[in-house]
Amino acid sequence: MKMKALALSAVLLATASAQADEIRYALWAQPGEAQYEGAQEFKRVVEENSDHTVTIFPGDQLGTPREVYAQMALGSTQMLASGDPGLKEIEYLALPYLMNGIDNYKKVLDTDFGKEWNERLTAERQVRMLGFMPRSPRQISANVVINSMDDLSGLKLRAPERDYYVESLRALGANPTPMAFAEVYTALQTGIVDGQENPIETIYAQKFYEVQKGVAMVDYINKPAYVVISDQFWQGLSEEDQALLQKANDASTAKVNELMPDQTKKYIAEMEAAGVTVTHPDKTPFMEATQSVRDNLGKGVWGEDIYKQIVEIGKE
């Protein structure tokens, strides 16, 4: 019996070790998208330089970000790339026309208050931020051609279930309709909603353009995905492996940045070939109309002093 118990213990230890060596990586992007290729680059760098294996789960296969955060807390999933960083103060950097790009996000998180947010993220959610995964700015599509902000008046636009999306689209004159992402294509197809908003790569990958007449390039929210890793898993890594994962994420970001411009041009050309009219409205009215959204939600989340600092960083 003692020998059997020792053998069973050895099997359990071997199983635990095998599981610890696997990095399960969840993300929203579909195969072929620049962000998916970025995750594949992360996998390549890690596997070529360590004994770890990386399994990519694209297309939200493991569930919503909220569900994946729960999995990370349980240790069944190690990494996530999504628009939900797990902390409100960080997420609201996506207020309309607040950030010019990913470098602005980095500068905010390098401030004293940004570092404090990251410490809270780890303490409250048991994850730490490894870095960013670039995405293109969010655009608006509809069953009509959008030449100016006035063309959004009264349109029912699907909005993610977050107040900054809802309030932004309302400020632009639309009728925002919060809805789960999985329901969007059918809702567009059946006319439950008139349009939606997303980065170009998502509009293309999800084939939303098949049931839309126009896409307006208004860049109204410039928001990367956040790459987070289970803190429990991270703490179990050697310093060398921690450095490797950071290096791999940097390589992932570089790959996405390399692929995204050409992919965006390709997606726009293919949508136009399919009959979609892509327009470039004057963004000034959009910026002006959403000023109150930035001010009200920004001050509400961060307080006036930090909000002012973020506004200045966002302009850099």
XYZ file of N, CA and C in Angstrom, residues 32-294:
789
model
N -5.997 34.926 -38.075
C -5.822 35.803 -39.223
C -5.713 37.260 -38.840
N -6.329 37.663 -37.737
C -6.220 39.044 -37.289
C -4.803 39.306 -36.763
N -4.377 40.558 -36.871
C -3.032 40.917 -36.412
C -2.835 40.545 -34.948
N -3.879 40.732 -34.136
C -3.758 40.448 -32.707
C -3.592 38.942 -32.449
N -4.243 38.115 -33.244
C -4.047 36.666 -33.120
C -2.613 36.303 -33.497
N -2.120 36.908 -34.574
C -0.740 36.650 -34.977
C 0.235 37.135 -33.905
N -0.138 38.217 -33.206
C 0.687 38.680 -32.095
C 0.756 37.658 -30.978
N -0.382 37.044 -30.675
C -0.399 35.991 -29.653
C 0.442 34.798 -30.094
N 0.403 34.488 -31.385
C 1.227 33.393 -31.908
C 2.712 33.714 -31.789
N 3.049 34.994 -31.942
C 4.446 35.412 -31.766
C 4.867 35.233 -30.311
N 3.969 35.577 -29.376
C 4.234 35.334 -27.958
C 4.522 33.848 -27.739
N 3.684 33.006 -28.291
C 3.842 31.551 -28.158
C 5.201 31.105 -28.712
N 5.559 31.605 -29.886
C 6.817 31.200 -30.512
C 8.019 31.556 -29.635
N 8.053 32.785 -29.143
C 9.198 33.229 -28.340
C 9.306 32.416 -27.049
N 8.172 32.172 -26.395
C 8.191 31.417 -25.142
C 8.644 29.978 -25.381
N 8.056 29.332 -26.369
C 8.346 27.907 -26.575
C 9.747 27.657 -27.117
N 10.291 28.631 -27.859
C 11.652 28.455 -28.373
C 12.715 28.695 -27.311
N 12.323 29.312 -26.198
C 13.324 29.688 -25.197
C 13.057 29.119 -23.808
N 12.098 28.193 -23.696
C 11.808 27.602 -22.390
C 11.104 26.263 -22.575
N 10.804 25.618 -21.458
C 10.052 24.362 -21.486
C 8.545 24.600 -21.409
N 8.136 25.838 -21.303
C 6.706 26.149 -21.239
C 6.050 25.952 -22.601
N 4.805 25.546 -22.566
C 3.995 25.506 -23.780
C 2.903 26.557 -23.649
N 2.504 27.124 -24.773
C 1.470 28.154 -24.787
C 0.338 27.673 -25.681
N -0.870 27.652 -25.135
C -2.052 27.287 -25.904
C -2.914 28.522 -26.071
N -3.142 28.923 -27.323
C -3.924 30.114 -27.625
C -5.388 29.732 -27.799
N -6.274 30.468 -27.145
C -7.719 30.256 -27.277
C -8.327 31.529 -27.865
N -8.441 31.604 -29.201
C -8.970 32.818 -29.840
C -10.490 32.875 -29.802
N -11.019 34.014 -30.242
C -12.466 34.139 -30.425
C -13.287 33.948 -29.167
N -12.743 34.347 -28.010
C -13.474 34.226 -26.740
C -13.926 32.789 -26.458
N -13.117 31.821 -26.875
C -13.470 30.412 -26.663
C -13.627 30.063 -25.186
N -12.865 30.736 -24.339
C -12.915 30.420 -22.907
C -13.956 31.251 -22.166
N -14.684 32.091 -22.895
C -15.741 32.879 -22.262
C -15.458 34.369 -22.297
N -16.314 35.117 -21.618
C -16.161 36.568 -21.536
C -14.952 36.896 -20.656
N -14.431 38.125 -20.750
C -13.331 38.498 -19.860
C -13.651 38.251 -18.386
N -14.878 38.553 -17.976
C -15.256 38.328 -16.575
C -15.118 36.852 -16.213
N -15.533 35.974 -17.128
C -15.424 34.534 -16.866
C -13.969 34.087 -16.847
N -13.157 34.670 -17.724
C -11.740 34.292 -17.759
C -11.010 34.790 -16.510
N -11.385 35.964 -16.001
C -10.789 36.432 -14.744
C -11.056 35.429 -13.620
N -12.257 34.861 -13.611
C -12.589 33.851 -12.601
C -11.729 32.604 -12.787
N -11.504 32.215 -14.039
C -10.646 31.060 -14.319
C -9.214 31.320 -13.869
N -8.755 32.551 -14.075
C -7.393 32.894 -13.665
C -7.242 32.839 -12.152
N -8.293 33.235 -11.445
C -8.258 33.175 -9.987
C -8.179 31.731 -9.500
N -8.780 30.823 -10.273
C -8.765 29.400 -9.915
C -7.512 28.690 -10.413
N -6.753 29.358 -11.301
C -5.524 28.770 -11.805
C -5.682 27.935 -13.055
N -6.888 27.900 -13.654
C -7.088 27.074 -14.843
C -6.694 27.802 -16.132
N -6.614 29.118 -16.087
C -6.151 29.921 -17.222
C -5.110 30.891 -16.687
N -4.072 31.114 -17.494
C -2.949 31.930 -17.005
C -2.920 33.353 -17.579
N -3.404 33.539 -18.812
C -3.276 34.852 -19.444
C -4.543 35.236 -20.187
N -4.739 36.551 -20.313
C -5.891 37.099 -21.015
C -5.484 38.390 -21.708
N -5.928 38.557 -22.949
C -5.840 39.843 -23.640
C -7.261 40.286 -23.930
N -7.642 41.445 -23.416
C -9.006 41.937 -23.623
C -9.047 43.430 -23.361
N -10.196 44.026 -23.650
C -10.384 45.438 -23.368
C -10.717 45.723 -21.921
N -10.837 44.684 -21.108
C -11.158 44.827 -19.689
C -9.895 44.605 -18.864
N -9.277 45.669 -18.343
C -8.044 45.506 -17.574
C -8.270 45.039 -16.145
N -9.534 44.967 -15.721
C -9.820 44.480 -14.383
C -9.904 45.547 -13.318
N -9.676 46.813 -13.689
C -9.752 47.909 -12.724
C -10.357 49.123 -13.415
N -11.372 49.699 -12.788
C -12.127 50.785 -13.403
C -11.241 51.970 -13.762
N -10.332 52.342 -12.867
C -9.491 53.511 -13.106
C -8.658 53.358 -14.379
N -8.239 52.137 -14.686
C -7.462 51.902 -15.907
C -8.391 51.832 -17.113
N -9.499 51.162 -16.975
C -10.409 50.986 -18.107
C -10.923 52.314 -18.654
N -11.156 53.286 -17.773
C -11.766 54.536 -18.210
C -10.793 55.466 -18.940
N -9.570 55.018 -19.124
C -8.681 55.737 -20.028
C -9.221 55.684 -21.454
N -10.209 54.831 -21.692
C -10.840 54.708 -23.010
C -11.969 55.710 -23.221
N -12.066 56.725 -22.393
C -13.082 57.746 -22.644
C -12.871 58.350 -24.036
N -13.942 58.814 -24.699
C -13.830 59.254 -26.095
C -12.838 60.394 -26.294
N -11.979 60.199 -27.282
C -10.992 61.204 -27.688
C -10.097 61.670 -26.535
N -9.835 60.774 -25.582
C -8.986 61.128 -24.447
C -7.529 60.767 -24.705
N -7.290 59.580 -25.251
C -5.939 59.101 -25.505
C -5.661 59.084 -27.009
N -4.486 59.560 -27.400
C -4.111 59.531 -28.818
C -3.643 58.161 -29.270
N -3.122 57.372 -28.343
C -2.615 56.063 -28.734
C -2.019 55.322 -27.561
N -1.420 54.179 -27.852
C -0.935 53.272 -26.823
C 0.180 53.892 -25.988
N 0.984 54.762 -26.594
C 2.074 55.409 -25.829
C 1.508 56.283 -24.714
N 0.350 56.890 -24.958
C -0.278 57.712 -23.921
C -0.722 56.849 -22.741
N -1.248 55.664 -23.040
C -1.637 54.734 -21.974
C -0.415 54.375 -21.126
N 0.699 54.088 -21.796
C 1.915 53.726 -21.070
C 2.366 54.866 -20.157
N 2.297 56.097 -20.662
C 2.724 57.248 -19.866
C 1.841 57.429 -18.641
N 0.530 57.220 -18.801
C -0.376 57.339 -17.649
C -0.027 56.287 -16.601
N 0.198 55.057 -17.039
C 0.462 53.984 -16.080
C 1.864 54.066 -15.480
N 2.713 54.906 -16.056
C 4.045 55.129 -15.483
C 4.056 56.234 -14.425
N 2.926 56.936 -14.264
C 2.842 57.958 -13.216
C 2.717 57.281 -11.853
N 2.842 58.064 -10.801
C 2.685 57.510 -9.455
C 1.285 56.929 -9.262
N 0.257 57.653 -9.754
C -1.095 57.123 -9.556
C -1.336 55.910 -10.457
N -0.692 55.871 -11.638
C -0.820 54.706 -12.503
C -0.187 53.474 -11.882
N 0.955 53.651 -11.239
C 1.610 52.525 -10.562
C 0.753 52.036 -9.392
N 0.095 52.973 -8.718
C -0.791 52.584 -7.608
C -1.976 51.783 -8.131
N -2.490 52.152 -9.302
C -3.579 51.378 -9.900
C -3.132 49.947 -10.186
N -1.931 49.800 -10.727
C -1.434 48.460 -11.027
C -1.260 47.628 -9.764
N -0.831 48.270 -8.684
C -0.705 47.551 -7.409
C -2.076 47.089 -6.923
N -3.074 47.959 -7.079
C -4.441 47.583 -6.690
C -4.984 46.471 -7.567
N -4.669 46.521 -8.852
C -5.112 45.471 -9.771
C -4.628 44.110 -9.296
N -3.370 44.038 -8.912
C -2.820 42.766 -8.437
C -3.445 42.359 -7.109
N -3.614 43.310 -6.202
C -4.172 43.005 -4.880
C -5.646 42.583 -4.966
N -6.406 43.264 -5.830
C -7.849 43.030 -5.868
C -8.265 41.925 -6.830
N -7.522 41.762 -7.940
C -7.934 40.800 -8.959
C -6.979 39.625 -9.107
N -5.889 39.643 -8.381
C -4.891 38.569 -8.429
C -4.300 38.374 -9.830
N -4.193 39.474 -10.564
C -3.515 39.449 -11.863
C -2.568 40.642 -11.919
N -1.625 40.587 -12.820
C -0.753 41.734 -13.040
C -0.716 42.017 -14.538
N -0.512 43.293 -14.874
C -0.491 43.676 -16.266
C 0.880 43.394 -16.858
N 0.874 42.614 -17.934
C 2.120 42.296 -18.617
C 2.430 43.334 -19.689
N 1.373 43.944 -20.229
C 1.575 44.954 -21.259
C 0.303 45.172 -22.045
N 0.469 45.605 -23.291
C -0.670 45.939 -24.138
C -0.633 45.115 -25.419
N -1.796 44.981 -26.022
C -1.897 44.441 -27.380
C -2.595 45.522 -28.209
N -1.915 46.086 -29.199
C -2.518 47.191 -29.953
C -3.795 46.779 -30.677
N -4.720 47.726 -30.753
C -5.920 47.596 -31.589
C -6.069 48.923 -32.344
N -6.758 48.886 -33.472
C -6.999 50.131 -34.183
C -8.146 50.880 -33.505
N -8.271 52.187 -33.748
C -9.345 52.962 -33.109
C -10.731 52.433 -33.477
N -11.693 52.738 -32.630
C -13.057 52.258 -32.840
C -13.793 53.178 -33.811
N -14.472 52.547 -34.780
C -15.214 53.262 -35.807
C -16.702 52.914 -35.687
N -17.537 53.603 -36.449
C -18.978 53.391 -36.378
C -19.493 52.914 -37.728
N -20.242 51.815 -37.725
C -20.886 51.335 -38.946
C -22.394 51.438 -38.781
N -23.096 51.517 -39.913
C -24.554 51.661 -39.864
C -25.174 51.188 -41.170
N -26.502 51.073 -41.170
C -27.220 50.673 -42.383
C -27.482 51.864 -43.298
N -26.823 52.986 -43.003
C -26.824 54.166 -43.874
C -25.389 54.650 -44.007
N -25.132 55.455 -45.019
C -23.807 56.070 -45.171
C -23.706 57.241 -44.196
N -22.567 57.330 -43.494
C -22.374 58.363 -42.476
C -21.364 59.380 -42.985
N -21.856 60.540 -43.376
C -20.982 61.605 -43.872
C -20.653 62.648 -42.807
N -21.494 62.734 -41.803
C -21.264 63.703 -40.723
C -21.932 63.182 -39.461
N -21.689 63.856 -38.358
C -22.294 63.446 -37.095
C -23.819 63.493 -37.169
N -24.359 64.407 -37.964
C -25.810 64.531 -38.089
C -26.456 63.245 -38.591
N -25.714 62.448 -39.355
C -26.264 61.210 -39.907
C -26.471 60.137 -38.843
N -25.934 60.351 -37.643
C -26.124 59.391 -36.546
C -27.406 59.663 -35.774
N -28.029 60.783 -36.037
C -29.200 61.204 -35.246
C -30.300 60.139 -35.262
N -30.619 59.634 -34.076
C -31.704 58.684 -33.918
C -31.385 57.249 -34.277
N -30.186 56.983 -34.805
C -29.847 55.605 -35.175
C -29.696 54.742 -33.927
N -30.234 53.541 -33.998
C -30.054 52.582 -32.911
C -28.708 51.884 -33.114
N -27.752 52.216 -32.257
C -26.415 51.652 -32.376
C -26.137 50.721 -31.203
N -25.745 49.520 -31.527
C -25.356 48.595 -30.468
C -24.166 49.165 -29.717
N -24.209 49.107 -28.391
C -23.105 49.576 -27.558
C -22.687 48.460 -26.605
N -21.388 48.310 -26.345
C -20.965 47.423 -25.267
C -21.606 47.869 -23.954
N -21.707 46.966 -23.027
C -22.429 47.247 -21.782
C -21.536 47.974 -20.785
N -21.096 49.173 -21.176
C -20.297 50.056 -20.332
C -20.822 51.470 -20.516
N -20.859 52.251 -19.427
C -21.480 53.574 -19.527
C -20.733 54.511 -20.454
N -19.395 54.379 -20.571
C -18.674 55.337 -21.415
C -18.980 55.125 -22.896
N -19.278 53.890 -23.305
C -19.735 53.668 -24.676
C -21.141 54.239 -24.864
N -22.022 53.908 -23.946
C -23.420 54.341 -24.047
C -23.515 55.866 -24.062
N -22.842 56.517 -23.115
C -22.917 57.973 -23.022
C -22.258 58.651 -24.223
N -21.197 58.056 -24.750
C -20.533 58.639 -25.916
C -21.447 58.610 -27.133
N -22.066 57.470 -27.395
C -22.941 57.370 -28.564
C -24.185 58.245 -28.407
N -24.655 58.358 -27.181
C -25.803 59.247 -26.941
C -25.403 60.703 -27.221
N -24.216 61.081 -26.800
C -23.750 62.450 -27.035
C -23.597 62.747 -28.524
N -23.366 61.706 -29.325
C -23.229 61.880 -30.766
C -24.578 61.902 -31.474
N -25.656 61.786 -30.704
C -26.990 61.877 -31.274
C -27.648 60.558 -31.570
N -26.954 59.451 -31.317
C -27.502 58.127 -31.596
C -28.347 57.637 -30.425
N -29.009 56.528 -30.653
C -29.798 55.856 -29.625
C -29.067 54.576 -29.244
N -28.172 54.630 -28.241
C -27.363 53.452 -27.910
C -28.202 52.317 -27.330
N -27.883 51.108 -27.768
C -28.601 49.914 -27.320
C -27.588 48.908 -26.788
N -27.410 48.821 -25.470
C -26.465 47.842 -24.921
C -26.867 46.420 -25.291
N -25.864 45.627 -25.672
C -26.148 44.281 -26.164
C -24.880 43.439 -26.090
N -25.024 42.159 -25.797
C -23.878 41.258 -25.769
C -23.271 41.139 -27.159
N -21.964 40.997 -27.211
C -21.252 40.974 -28.488
C -21.736 39.843 -29.389
N -22.026 38.695 -28.807
C -22.427 37.533 -29.605
C -23.731 37.752 -30.360
N -24.511 38.733 -29.939
C -25.818 38.963 -30.562
C -25.783 40.004 -31.681
N -24.615 40.624 -31.895
C -24.573 41.815 -32.758
C -24.906 41.504 -34.210
N -24.309 40.488 -34.810
C -24.535 40.229 -36.240
C -26.014 40.006 -36.525
N -26.648 39.161 -35.730
C -28.067 38.881 -35.946
C -28.912 40.131 -35.751
N -28.549 40.950 -34.753
C -29.298 42.178 -34.498
C -29.168 43.154 -35.662
N -28.000 43.225 -36.278
C -27.812 44.073 -37.451
C -28.587 43.520 -38.642
N -28.531 42.213 -38.792
C -29.167 41.553 -39.929
C -30.683 41.693 -39.908
N -31.256 41.631 -38.711
C -32.713 41.670 -38.569
C -33.257 43.068 -38.330
N -32.358 44.054 -38.175
C -32.809 45.419 -37.980
C -33.160 45.779 -36.556
N -32.813 44.915 -35.610
C -33.031 45.256 -34.201
C -32.221 46.501 -33.849
N -31.016 46.573 -34.419
C -30.221 47.798 -34.318
C -29.802 48.220 -35.719
N -29.492 49.505 -35.873
C -29.106 50.050 -37.176
C -27.603 49.996 -37.424
N -26.831 49.896 -36.350
C -25.391 49.913 -36.515
C -24.679 49.528 -35.241
N -23.371 49.696 -35.259
C -22.546 49.306 -34.101
C -21.221 50.039 -34.183
N -20.358 49.830 -33.199
C -19.038 50.448 -33.206
C -17.997 49.413 -32.806
N -16.861 49.426 -33.494
C -15.769 48.499 -33.208
C -14.549 48.892 -34.032
N -13.372 48.373 -33.686
C -12.223 48.568 -34.565
C -12.480 47.913 -35.930
N -11.804 48.410 -36.950
C -11.974 47.891 -38.307
C -11.739 46.387 -38.366
N -10.710 45.904 -37.657
C -10.404 44.474 -37.744
C -11.542 43.617 -37.194
N -12.269 44.142 -36.218
C -13.401 43.393 -35.674
C -14.602 43.465 -36.605
N -14.849 44.639 -37.186
C -15.943 44.784 -38.149
C -15.743 43.810 -39.308
N -14.492 43.654 -39.719
C -14.184 42.745 -40.820
C -14.269 41.281 -40.390
N -13.602 40.943 -39.289
C -13.551 39.546 -38.854
C -14.924 38.986 -38.526
N -15.791 39.827 -37.951
C -17.129 39.379 -37.580
C -18.133 39.519 -38.729
N -17.643 40.032 -39.876
C -18.471 40.190 -41.084
C -19.665 41.129 -40.873
N -19.507 42.081 -39.954
C -20.586 43.051 -39.749
C -20.845 43.863 -41.022
N -19.796 44.046 -41.824
C -19.943 44.846 -43.041
C -20.927 44.220 -44.030
N -21.181 42.921 -43.899
C -22.132 42.258 -44.794
C -23.549 42.796 -44.631
N -23.840 43.342 -43.454
C -25.198 43.815 -43.164
C -25.193 45.298 -42.803
N -24.221 46.031 -43.359
C -24.116 47.465 -43.135
C -23.820 48.163 -44.466
N -24.249 49.410 -44.591
C -24.004 50.170 -45.812
C -22.829 51.123 -45.689
N -22.567 51.586 -44.476
C -21.513 52.572 -44.299
C -20.652 52.329 -43.082
N -19.392 52.705 -43.190
C -18.466 52.696 -42.053
C -17.832 54.080 -41.982
N -17.955 54.728 -40.842
C -17.401 56.071 -40.645
C -16.129 55.974 -39.814
N -15.029 56.476 -40.370
C -13.735 56.445 -39.701
C -13.639 57.677 -38.799
N -14.136 57.526 -37.571
C -14.202 58.665 -36.652
C -13.241 58.533 -35.466
N -12.606 57.360 -35.301
C -11.577 57.162 -34.257
C -12.059 57.622 -32.880
N -13.311 57.329 -32.544
C -13.869 58.002 -31.367
C -13.353 57.441 -30.045
N -12.865 56.217 -30.064
C -12.195 55.674 -28.876
C -10.936 54.961 -29.346
N -9.821 55.308 -28.756
C -8.538 54.699 -29.087
C -8.118 53.863 -27.882
N -8.346 52.575 -27.993
C -8.225 51.701 -26.821
C -7.484 50.412 -27.172
N -6.344 50.148 -26.526
C -5.672 48.869 -26.754
C -6.345 47.765 -25.952
N -5.934 46.554 -26.208
C -6.272 45.463 -25.301
C -5.189 45.401 -24.229
N -5.569 44.917 -23.072
C -4.636 44.778 -21.962
C -4.262 43.304 -21.834
N -2.976 43.039 -21.690
C -2.513 41.667 -21.494
C -2.223 41.482 -20.009
N -2.992 40.611 -19.362
C -2.809 40.366 -17.934
C -2.458 38.897 -17.707
N -1.753 38.645 -16.629
C -1.305 37.299 -16.303
C -1.626 37.012 -14.843
N -1.979 35.786 -14.557
C -2.277 35.376 -13.185
C -1.083 35.666 -12.287
N -1.306 36.385 -11.194
C -0.201 36.720 -10.305
C 0.338 35.475 -9.613
N -0.535 34.543 -9.292
C -0.082 33.296 -8.669
C 0.859 32.550 -9.608
N 0.495 32.484 -10.882
C 1.357 31.828 -11.863
C 2.674 32.596 -12.007
N 2.578 33.921 -12.074
C 3.765 34.765 -12.236
C 4.740 34.577 -11.083
N 4.211 34.542 -9.864
C 5.079 34.409 -8.686
C 5.774 33.053 -8.647
N 5.197 32.064 -9.335
C 5.804 30.741 -9.378
C 6.889 30.594 -10.432
N 7.083 31.629 -11.244
C 8.095 31.579 -12.289
C 9.455 32.043 -11.762
N 10.499 31.556 -12.384
C 11.836 32.065 -12.066
C 11.971 33.480 -12.639
N 12.959 34.221 -12.163
C 13.192 35.560 -12.700
C 13.495 35.503 -14.199
N 14.198 34.440 -14.607
C 14.523 34.281 -16.022
C 13.262 34.095 -16.855
N 12.325 33.279 -16.353
C 11.084 33.050 -17.100
C 10.187 34.283 -17.078
N 10.203 35.020 -15.975
C 9.440 36.274 -15.946
C 9.961 37.234 -17.012
N 11.281 37.332 -17.108
C 11.883 38.207 -18.126
C 11.554 37.707 -19.528
N 11.519 36.395 -19.702
C 11.194 35.822 -21.007
C 9.763 36.157 -21.414
N 8.824 36.036 -20.488
C 7.433 36.341 -20.806
C 7.252 37.817 -21.135
N 7.994 38.667 -20.434
C 7.938 40.093 -20.757
C 8.504 40.347 -22.155
N 9.614 39.699 -22.461
C 10.210 39.817 -23.789
C 9.252 39.306 -24.859
N 8.587 38.187 -24.566
C 7.653 37.610 -25.532
C 6.469 38.530 -25.771
N 5.999 39.204 -24.716
C 4.883 40.128 -24.904
C 5.316 41.349 -25.709
N 6.534 41.823 -25.491
C 7.055 42.934 -26.284
C 7.136 42.534 -27.762
N 7.554 41.293 -28.017
C 7.618 40.800 -29.394
C 6.223 40.688 -29.996
N 5.263 40.310 -29.173
C 3.863 40.221 -29.615
C 3.346 41.591 -30.024
N 3.602 42.598 -29.192
C 3.178 43.970 -29.502
C 3.796 44.447 -30.805
N 5.087 44.172 -30.991
C 5.784 44.588 -32.211
C 5.187 43.911 -33.444
N 4.834 42.649 -33.329
C 4.236 41.924 -34.452
C 2.889 42.517 -34.838
N 2.071 42.841 -33.838
C 0.768 43.450 -34.129
C 0.956 44.795 -34.827
N 1.870 45.617 -34.305
C 2.124 46.924 -34.917
C 2.641 46.789 -36.350
N 3.398 45.735 -36.605
C 3.926 45.500 -37.942
C 2.811 45.135 -38.925
N 1.869 44.312 -38.484
C 0.838 43.783 -39.375
C -0.374 44.694 -39.528
N -0.687 45.455 -38.510
C -1.975 46.146 -38.457
C -2.193 47.167 -39.578
N -1.224 48.021 -39.933
C -1.502 49.015 -40.988
C -1.913 48.392 -42.317
N -1.171 47.387 -42.780
C -1.507 46.752 -44.056
C -2.825 45.988 -43.967
N -3.059 45.352 -42.810
C -4.331 44.640 -42.655
C -5.505 45.610 -42.696
N -5.357 46.748 -42.051
C -6.448 47.736 -42.045
C -6.778 48.181 -43.470
N -5.741 48.487 -44.264
C -5.959 48.874 -45.659
C -6.658 47.757 -46.431
N -6.221 46.540 -46.206
C -6.800 45.395 -46.896
C -8.273 45.219 -46.519
N -8.582 45.332 -45.229
C -9.960 45.145 -44.776
C -10.874 46.233 -45.351
N -10.384 47.475 -45.349
C -11.193 48.569 -45.893
C -11.452 48.351 -47.384
N -10.409 47.955 -48.129
C -10.559 47.719 -49.562
C -11.560 46.606 -49.837
N -11.511 45.555 -49.049
C -12.431 44.432 -49.261
C -13.859 44.801 -48.885
N -14.027 45.618 -47.859
C -15.375 46.065 -47.501
C -15.943 46.981 -48.585
N -15.093 47.846 -49.113
C -15.550 48.722 -50.200
C -15.913 47.900 -51.437
N -15.129 46.866 -51.716
C -15.426 46.001 -52.856
C -16.752 45.266 -52.671
N -17.120 45.059 -51.399
C -18.393 44.387 -51.093
C -19.576 45.357 -51.108
N -19.299 46.644 -51.372
C -20.380 47.612 -51.494
C -20.545 48.556 -50.331
N -19.663 48.485 -49.355
C -19.748 49.379 -48.197
C -19.077 50.715 -48.536
N -19.704 51.806 -48.140
C -19.119 53.130 -48.333
C -18.369 53.537 -47.063
N -17.058 53.704 -47.174
C -16.218 54.095 -46.042
C -15.977 55.599 -46.127
N -16.371 56.312 -45.101
C -16.259 57.771 -45.095
C -15.304 58.252 -44.003
N -14.872 59.502 -44.126
C -13.968 60.120 -43.138
C -14.563 61.463 -42.717
N -15.589 61.431 -41.877
C -16.226 62.696 -41.454
C -15.259 63.582 -40.675
N -15.555 64.873 -40.670
C -14.822 65.818 -39.837
C -15.006 65.404 -38.378
N -13.889 65.152 -37.683
C -13.981 64.642 -36.310
C -14.199 65.737 -35.269
N -14.022 66.979 -35.667
C -14.153 68.068 -34.699
C -15.510 68.081 -33.992
N -16.636 67.971 -34.714
C -17.933 67.932 -34.009
C -18.062 66.740 -33.062
N -17.469 65.605 -33.429
C -17.507 64.419 -32.573
C -16.745 64.688 -31.268
N -15.590 65.311 -31.386
C -14.798 65.641 -30.197
C -15.536 66.625 -29.296
N -16.119 67.629 -29.906
C -16.836 68.637 -29.124
C -18.066 68.054 -28.446
N -18.791 67.199 -29.146
C -20.027 66.635 -28.596
C -19.771 65.715 -27.411
N -18.590 65.099 -27.364
C -18.289 64.152 -26.287
C -17.484 64.779 -25.148
N -17.254 66.081 -25.201
C -16.487 66.746 -24.142
C -17.118 66.534 -22.772
N -18.438 66.633 -22.686
C -19.112 66.473 -21.387
C -18.986 65.043 -20.869
N -18.924 64.076 -21.773
C -18.738 62.676 -21.358
C -17.370 62.517 -20.719
N -16.353 63.050 -21.378
C -14.997 62.987 -20.816
C -14.946 63.665 -19.449
